[in-house]
GROMACS .gro file of C-alpha atoms in nm:
model
  307
    1MET     CA    1  -1.493  -3.012  -0.231
    2GLY     CA    2  -1.261  -3.171  -0.485
    3GLY     CA    3  -1.529  -3.295  -0.703
    4LEU     CA    4  -1.689  -2.953  -0.767
    5ARG     CA    5  -1.690  -2.825  -1.105
    6PRO     CA    6  -1.479  -2.555  -1.216
    7TRP     CA    7  -1.778  -2.305  -1.255
    8ALA     CA    8  -1.910  -2.382  -0.918
    9ARG     CA    9  -1.548  -2.342  -0.737
   10TYR     CA   10  -1.555  -1.985  -0.916
   11GLY     CA   11  -1.916  -1.923  -0.793
   12LEU     CA   12  -1.785  -2.012  -0.448
   13LEU     CA   13  -1.503  -1.759  -0.467
   14VAL     CA   14  -1.735  -1.502  -0.589
   15VAL     CA   15  -1.976  -1.566  -0.290
   16ALA     CA   16  -1.708  -1.572  -0.044
   17HIS     CA   17  -1.573  -1.230  -0.187
   18LEU     CA   18  -1.919  -1.074  -0.167
   19LEU     CA   19  -1.986  -1.194   0.184
   20ALA     CA   20  -1.641  -1.038   0.279
   21LEU     CA   21  -1.727  -0.718   0.124
   22GLY     CA   22  -2.083  -0.708   0.308
   23LEU     CA   23  -1.884  -0.822   0.650
   24GLY     CA   24  -1.641  -0.523   0.590
   25ALA     CA   25  -1.940  -0.289   0.514
   26VAL     CA   26  -2.148  -0.389   0.821
   27VAL     CA   27  -1.824  -0.361   1.068
   28PHE     CA   28  -1.718  -0.023   0.898
   29GLN     CA   29  -2.077   0.125   0.955
   30ALA     CA   30  -2.099  -0.002   1.315
   31LEU     CA   31  -1.754   0.147   1.392
   32GLU     CA   32  -1.759   0.456   1.187
   33GLY     CA   33  -2.132   0.556   1.200
   34PRO     CA   34  -2.167   0.712   1.560
   35PRO     CA   35  -1.848   0.892   1.562
   36ALA     CA   36  -1.948   1.065   1.221
   37CYS     CA   37  -2.289   1.156   1.373
   38ARG     CA   38  -2.130   1.282   1.673
   39LEU     CA   39  -1.888   1.483   1.469
   40GLN     CA   40  -2.171   1.616   1.239
   41ALA     CA   41  -2.393   1.716   1.537
   42GLU     CA   42  -2.081   1.919   1.711
   43LEU     CA   43  -2.017   2.105   1.356
   44ARG     CA   44  -2.390   2.189   1.325
   45ALA     CA   45  -2.378   2.334   1.695
   46GLU     CA   46  -2.074   2.531   1.641
   47LEU     CA   47  -2.237   2.686   1.337
   48ALA     CA   48  -2.559   2.762   1.523
   49ALA     CA   49  -2.330   2.936   1.776
   50PHE     CA   50  -2.137   3.134   1.552
   51GLN     CA   51  -2.458   3.229   1.348
   52ALA     CA   52  -2.620   3.317   1.674
   53GLU     CA   53  -2.330   3.537   1.782
   54HIS     CA   54  -2.270   3.737   1.457
   55ARG     CA   55  -2.632   3.735   1.316
   56ALA     CA   56  -2.610   4.111   1.285
   57CYS     CA   57  -2.303   4.112   1.057
   58LEU     CA   58  -2.376   3.801   0.834
   59PRO     CA   59  -2.635   3.782   0.564
   60PRO     CA   60  -2.840   3.470   0.561
   61GLY     CA   61  -2.674   3.218   0.374
   62ALA     CA   62  -2.343   3.385   0.364
   63LEU     CA   63  -2.134   3.169   0.570
   64GLU     CA   64  -2.283   2.850   0.430
   65GLU     CA   65  -2.167   2.982   0.088
   66LEU     CA   66  -1.807   3.078   0.196
   67LEU     CA   67  -1.779   2.747   0.361
   68GLY     CA   68  -1.889   2.557   0.053
   69THR     CA   69  -1.647   2.758  -0.165
   70ALA     CA   70  -1.361   2.671   0.061
   71LEU     CA   71  -1.444   2.315   0.078
   72ALA     CA   72  -1.468   2.269  -0.298
   73THR     CA   73  -1.132   2.452  -0.331
   74GLN     CA   74  -0.971   2.232  -0.074
   75ALA     CA   75  -1.120   1.899  -0.255
   76HIS     CA   76  -0.872   2.004  -0.539
   77GLY     CA   77  -0.581   2.082  -0.285
   78VAL     CA   78  -0.636   2.455  -0.293
   79SER     CA   79  -0.676   2.631   0.046
   80SER     CA   80  -0.565   2.980   0.182
   81LEU     CA   81  -0.634   2.861   0.536
   82GLY     CA   82  -0.260   2.702   0.575
   83ASN     CA   83   0.047   2.847   0.660
   84SER     CA   84   0.292   2.970   0.409
   85SER     CA   85   0.473   2.665   0.331
   86GLU     CA   86   0.149   2.530   0.179
   87ALA     CA   87   0.038   2.835   0.007
   88ARG     CA   88   0.184   2.712  -0.335
   89THR     CA   89   0.023   2.381  -0.393
   90TRP     CA   90   0.154   2.290  -0.731
   91ASP     CA   91   0.524   2.350  -0.660
   92LEU     CA   92   0.789   2.117  -0.774
   93PRO     CA   93   0.796   1.889  -0.460
   94SER     CA   94   0.428   1.869  -0.452
   95ALA     CA   95   0.396   1.800  -0.811
   96LEU     CA   96   0.663   1.520  -0.789
   97LEU     CA   97   0.449   1.363  -0.512
   98PHE     CA   98   0.135   1.393  -0.711
   99ALA     CA   99   0.313   1.217  -1.003
  100ALA     CA  100   0.443   0.974  -0.780
  101SER     CA  101   0.089   0.877  -0.653
  102ILE     CA  102  -0.049   0.851  -1.013
  103LEU     CA  103   0.238   0.590  -1.105
  104THR     CA  104   0.218   0.387  -0.784
  105THR     CA  105  -0.173   0.411  -0.792
  106THR     CA  106  -0.161   0.541  -0.438
  107GLY     CA  107  -0.364   0.842  -0.505
  108TYR     CA  108  -0.369   1.044  -0.185
  109GLY     CA  109  -0.646   1.260  -0.293
  110HIS     CA  110  -0.502   1.581  -0.161
  111MET     CA  111  -0.446   1.721  -0.494
  112ALA     CA  112  -0.653   1.712  -0.807
  113PRO     CA  113  -0.596   1.882  -1.162
  114LEU     CA  114  -0.814   2.188  -1.232
  115SER     CA  115  -0.748   2.272  -1.574
  116PRO     CA  116  -0.907   2.059  -1.860
  117GLY     CA  117  -0.552   2.033  -1.991
  118GLY     CA  118  -0.411   1.873  -1.651
  119LYS     CA  119  -0.698   1.628  -1.645
  120ALA     CA  120  -0.626   1.534  -2.007
  121PHE     CA  121  -0.217   1.505  -1.938
  122CYS     CA  122  -0.325   1.309  -1.610
  123MET     CA  123  -0.484   1.041  -1.802
  124VAL     CA  124  -0.244   1.032  -2.065
  125TYR     CA  125   0.048   1.041  -1.810
  126ALA     CA  126  -0.127   0.755  -1.620
  127ALA     CA  127  -0.190   0.537  -1.934
  128LEU     CA  128   0.156   0.547  -2.031
  129GLY     CA  129   0.338   0.554  -1.707
  130LEU     CA  130   0.160   0.285  -1.547
  131PRO     CA  131   0.279   0.001  -1.796
  132ALA     CA  132   0.618   0.144  -1.773
  133SER     CA  133   0.627   0.138  -1.397
  134LEU     CA  134   0.496  -0.247  -1.382
  135ALA     CA  135   0.766  -0.321  -1.636
  136LEU     CA  136   1.004  -0.148  -1.415
  137VAL     CA  137   0.882  -0.329  -1.097
  138ALA     CA  138   0.898  -0.665  -1.289
  139THR     CA  139   1.275  -0.601  -1.391
  140LEU     CA  140   1.363  -0.505  -1.047
  141ARG     CA  141   1.190  -0.803  -0.884
  142HIS     CA  142   1.381  -1.016  -1.148
  143CYS     CA  143   1.713  -0.882  -1.047
  144LEU     CA  144   1.637  -0.870  -0.642
  145LEU     CA  145   1.435  -1.188  -0.605
  146PRO     CA  146   1.736  -1.417  -0.666
  147VAL     CA  147   1.974  -1.198  -0.412
  148LEU     CA  148   1.702  -1.214  -0.145
  149SER     CA  149   1.688  -1.585  -0.174
  150ARG     CA  150   2.067  -1.647  -0.085
  151PRO     CA  151   2.013  -1.609   0.277
  152GLY     CA  152   1.725  -1.860   0.266
  153ALA     CA  153   1.943  -2.082   0.083
  154TRP     CA  154   2.226  -2.072   0.326
  155VAL     CA  155   2.001  -2.142   0.604
  156ALA     CA  156   1.858  -2.424   0.435
  157VAL     CA  157   2.201  -2.587   0.364
  158HIS     CA  158   2.305  -2.529   0.734
  159TRP     CA  159   1.991  -2.627   0.924
  160GLN     CA  160   1.923  -2.910   0.671
  161LEU     CA  161   1.560  -2.773   0.612
  162SER     CA  162   1.338  -2.895   0.335
  163PRO     CA  163   1.291  -2.669   0.026
  164SER     CA  164   0.919  -2.597   0.129
  165ARG     CA  165   1.053  -2.511   0.506
  166ALA     CA  166   1.324  -2.286   0.349
  167ALA     CA  167   1.088  -2.095   0.122
  168LEU     CA  168   0.841  -2.043   0.417
  169LEU     CA  169   1.129  -1.928   0.655
  170GLN     CA  170   1.262  -1.676   0.372
  171ALA     CA  171   0.908  -1.532   0.321
  172VAL     CA  172   0.835  -1.496   0.698
  173ALA     CA  173   1.179  -1.332   0.739
  174LEU     CA  174   1.132  -1.109   0.424
  175GLY     CA  175   0.775  -0.991   0.536
  176LEU     CA  176   0.920  -0.909   0.899
  177LEU     CA  177   1.190  -0.725   0.774
  178VAL     CA  178   0.971  -0.506   0.541
  179ALA     CA  179   0.710  -0.482   0.822
  180SER     CA  180   0.988  -0.332   1.063
  181SER     CA  181   1.179  -0.131   0.809
  182PHE     CA  182   0.872   0.041   0.602
  183VAL     CA  183   0.611   0.034   0.856
  184LEU     CA  184   0.693   0.025   1.209
  185LEU     CA  185   1.030   0.228   1.194
  186PRO     CA  186   0.871   0.503   0.969
  187ALA     CA  187   0.537   0.497   1.205
  188LEU     CA  188   0.780   0.569   1.501
  189VAL     CA  189   0.960   0.862   1.317
  190LEU     CA  190   0.629   1.016   1.212
  191TRP     CA  191   0.486   0.968   1.554
  192GLY     CA  192   0.780   1.167   1.687
  193LEU     CA  193   0.789   1.437   1.431
  194GLN     CA  194   0.399   1.478   1.381
  195GLY     CA  195   0.279   1.603   1.720
  196ASP     CA  196  -0.100   1.572   1.658
  197CYS     CA  197  -0.077   1.211   1.503
  198SER     CA  198  -0.100   0.898   1.737
  199LEU     CA  199   0.109   0.591   1.704
  200LEU     CA  200  -0.202   0.384   1.537
  201GLY     CA  201  -0.265   0.683   1.297
  202ALA     CA  202   0.109   0.676   1.187
  203VAL     CA  203   0.094   0.291   1.131
  204TYR     CA  204  -0.234   0.339   0.955
  205PHE     CA  205  -0.082   0.588   0.715
  206CYS     CA  206   0.225   0.378   0.641
  207PHE     CA  207   0.023   0.091   0.581
  208SER     CA  208  -0.242   0.267   0.360
  209SER     CA  209   0.033   0.400   0.169
  210LEU     CA  210   0.260   0.099   0.098
  211SER     CA  211  -0.092  -0.112   0.026
  212THR     CA  212  -0.175   0.169  -0.230
  213ILE     CA  213  -0.509   0.220  -0.063
  214GLY     CA  214  -0.388   0.608   0.000
  215LEU     CA  215  -0.722   0.745   0.157
  216GLY     CA  216  -0.533   1.089   0.188
  217ASP     CA  217  -0.702   1.164   0.553
  218LEU     CA  218  -0.345   1.190   0.669
  219LEU     CA  219  -0.050   1.334   0.509
  220PRO     CA  220   0.257   1.438   0.702
  221GLY     CA  221   0.350   1.814   0.762
  222HIS     CA  222  -0.014   1.916   0.620
  223GLY     CA  223  -0.187   2.171   0.839
  224ARG     CA  224   0.112   2.255   1.070
  225SER     CA  225   0.325   2.561   1.076
  226LEU     CA  226   0.635   2.438   0.912
  227HIS     CA  227   0.936   2.641   0.737
  228PRO     CA  228   0.881   2.584   0.359
  229VAL     CA  229   1.213   2.429   0.338
  230ILE     CA  230   1.144   2.167   0.600
  231TYR     CA  231   0.820   2.108   0.459
  232HIS     CA  232   0.950   2.041   0.088
  233LEU     CA  233   1.219   1.823   0.212
  234GLY     CA  234   0.932   1.600   0.403
  235GLN     CA  235   0.774   1.567   0.072
  236LEU     CA  236   1.076   1.492  -0.099
  237ALA     CA  237   1.124   1.214   0.159
  238LEU     CA  238   0.772   1.109   0.141
  239LEU     CA  239   0.841   1.049  -0.246
  240GLY     CA  240   1.139   0.829  -0.175
  241TYR     CA  241   0.978   0.632   0.099
  242LEU     CA  242   0.700   0.574  -0.140
  243LEU     CA  243   0.877   0.441  -0.429
  244LEU     CA  244   1.110   0.217  -0.212
  245GLY     CA  245   0.830   0.104   0.027
  246LEU     CA  246   0.612  -0.010  -0.268
  247LEU     CA  247   0.890  -0.223  -0.428
  248ALA     CA  248   0.991  -0.373  -0.091
  249MET     CA  249   0.616  -0.462  -0.026
  250LEU     CA  250   0.558  -0.599  -0.388
  251LEU     CA  251   0.903  -0.815  -0.334
  252ALA     CA  252   0.748  -0.948  -0.019
  253VAL     CA  253   0.420  -1.005  -0.161
  254GLU     CA  254   0.566  -1.200  -0.463
  255THR     CA  255   0.774  -1.417  -0.226
  256PHE     CA  256   0.453  -1.521  -0.032
  257SER     CA  257   0.260  -1.587  -0.347
  258GLU     CA  258   0.504  -1.829  -0.474
  259LEU     CA  259   0.502  -2.049  -0.160
  260PRO     CA  260   0.386  -2.408  -0.223
  261GLN     CA  261   0.139  -2.372   0.044
  262VAL     CA  262  -0.005  -2.096  -0.123
  263ARG     CA  263   0.002  -2.241  -0.476
  264ALA     CA  264  -0.177  -2.525  -0.338
  265MET     CA  265  -0.456  -2.344  -0.208
  266GLY     CA  266  -0.488  -2.147  -0.567
  267LYS     CA  267  -0.487  -2.510  -0.740
  268PHE     CA  268  -0.823  -2.549  -0.552
  269PHE     CA  269  -0.988  -2.307  -0.801
  270ARG     CA  270  -0.823  -2.424  -1.134
  271PRO     CA  271  -0.978  -2.684  -1.380
  272SER     CA  272  -0.865  -3.038  -1.286
  273GLY     CA  273  -0.626  -3.176  -1.527
  274PRO     CA  274  -0.233  -3.263  -1.553
  275VAL     CA  275   0.014  -3.038  -1.386
  276THR     CA  276   0.101  -2.757  -1.651
  277ALA     CA  277   0.448  -2.629  -1.748
  278GLU     CA  278   0.388  -2.319  -1.553
  279ASP     CA  279   0.270  -2.520  -1.241
  280GLN     CA  280   0.586  -2.728  -1.282
  281GLY     CA  281   0.798  -2.417  -1.329
  282GLY     CA  282   0.664  -2.257  -0.996
  283ILE     CA  283   0.756  -2.591  -0.818
  284LEU     CA  284   1.106  -2.617  -0.947
  285GLY     CA  285   1.145  -2.240  -0.861
  286GLN     CA  286   1.098  -2.307  -0.503
  287ASP     CA  287   1.292  -2.628  -0.496
  288GLU     CA  288   1.589  -2.418  -0.637
  289LEU     CA  289   1.568  -2.157  -0.363
  290ALA     CA  290   1.715  -2.420  -0.115
  291LEU     CA  291   1.877  -2.680  -0.331
  292SER     CA  292   2.100  -2.421  -0.542
  293THR     CA  293   2.367  -2.419  -0.323
  294LEU     CA  294   2.351  -2.771  -0.171
  295PRO     CA  295   2.684  -2.959  -0.189
  296PRO     CA  296   2.679  -3.287  -0.424
  297ALA     CA  297   2.549  -3.584  -0.254
  298ALA     CA  298   2.825  -3.840  -0.153
  299PRO     CA  299   2.804  -4.167  -0.306
  300ALA     CA  300   2.632  -4.476  -0.096
  301SER     CA  301   2.854  -4.690   0.095
  302GLY     CA  302   2.773  -4.998  -0.122
  303GLN     CA  303   2.776  -4.815  -0.437
  304ALA     CA  304   3.097  -4.805  -0.658
  305PRO     CA  305   3.183  -4.464  -0.760
  306ALA     CA  306   3.155  -4.397  -1.110
  307CYS     CA  307   3.448  -4.391  -1.349
   0.00000   0.00000   0.00000
């Protein structure tokens, strides 16, 4: 396959991506279609039973109109069915969480601007805030990656590992640390605090948050009778978890993407030619990971030391 032209390689990549997209759609349809149909049938049965019981009190179509209005307002994060802790949707903790979901591209979807001014400000805020957030993340990555590479360099020196193995060991260790600290441990805490949430659902929420999918079908504390102070403290904790967890996730992804094995896979889709300065810089960066702290080599036994 090394003799393929660049356009053929790009076409192969697009076809593989489309096949993966189609496969995912088929699997989701097979897994989620039957439960959705059963839930829809149960909802229709409940509505029919309610209308049959209260037919004399309800005009035709009144219940459907009320439910439609409630669902339309709930789509914007406004609901009068919750407890007192969720009565004020746009208080300061909720607004902070919404702003963080914009700047981190998580977008839980539990709130949305209602006014034209809010929608206009949301677009301007995202257009200015997203580049600023990317610049901040790039700066923090530049400062933190050398610090995180020191344990890998120490292990490479004491275990006499090659630079590629040292880089792989560091990436795996960082990935396990991020997964345990920002996915598994928060999921266990959420599972213990959120009584109606399973362990799989808690892991699913943490992963969807840190991967910026943010489907919004589960938010800690929503729909539960919590004291307003506890509810707002939970939102602030979620805000801190989102900011720190995304930074840790980006550091782990950056470490894996700079592995020589990953870069070698990416070279397959590049045009054939000499090694560029960018590629050479990436290779040297990985070599420096384990060689930066190596002691100077002793002179050979048959070679006289330099004067």
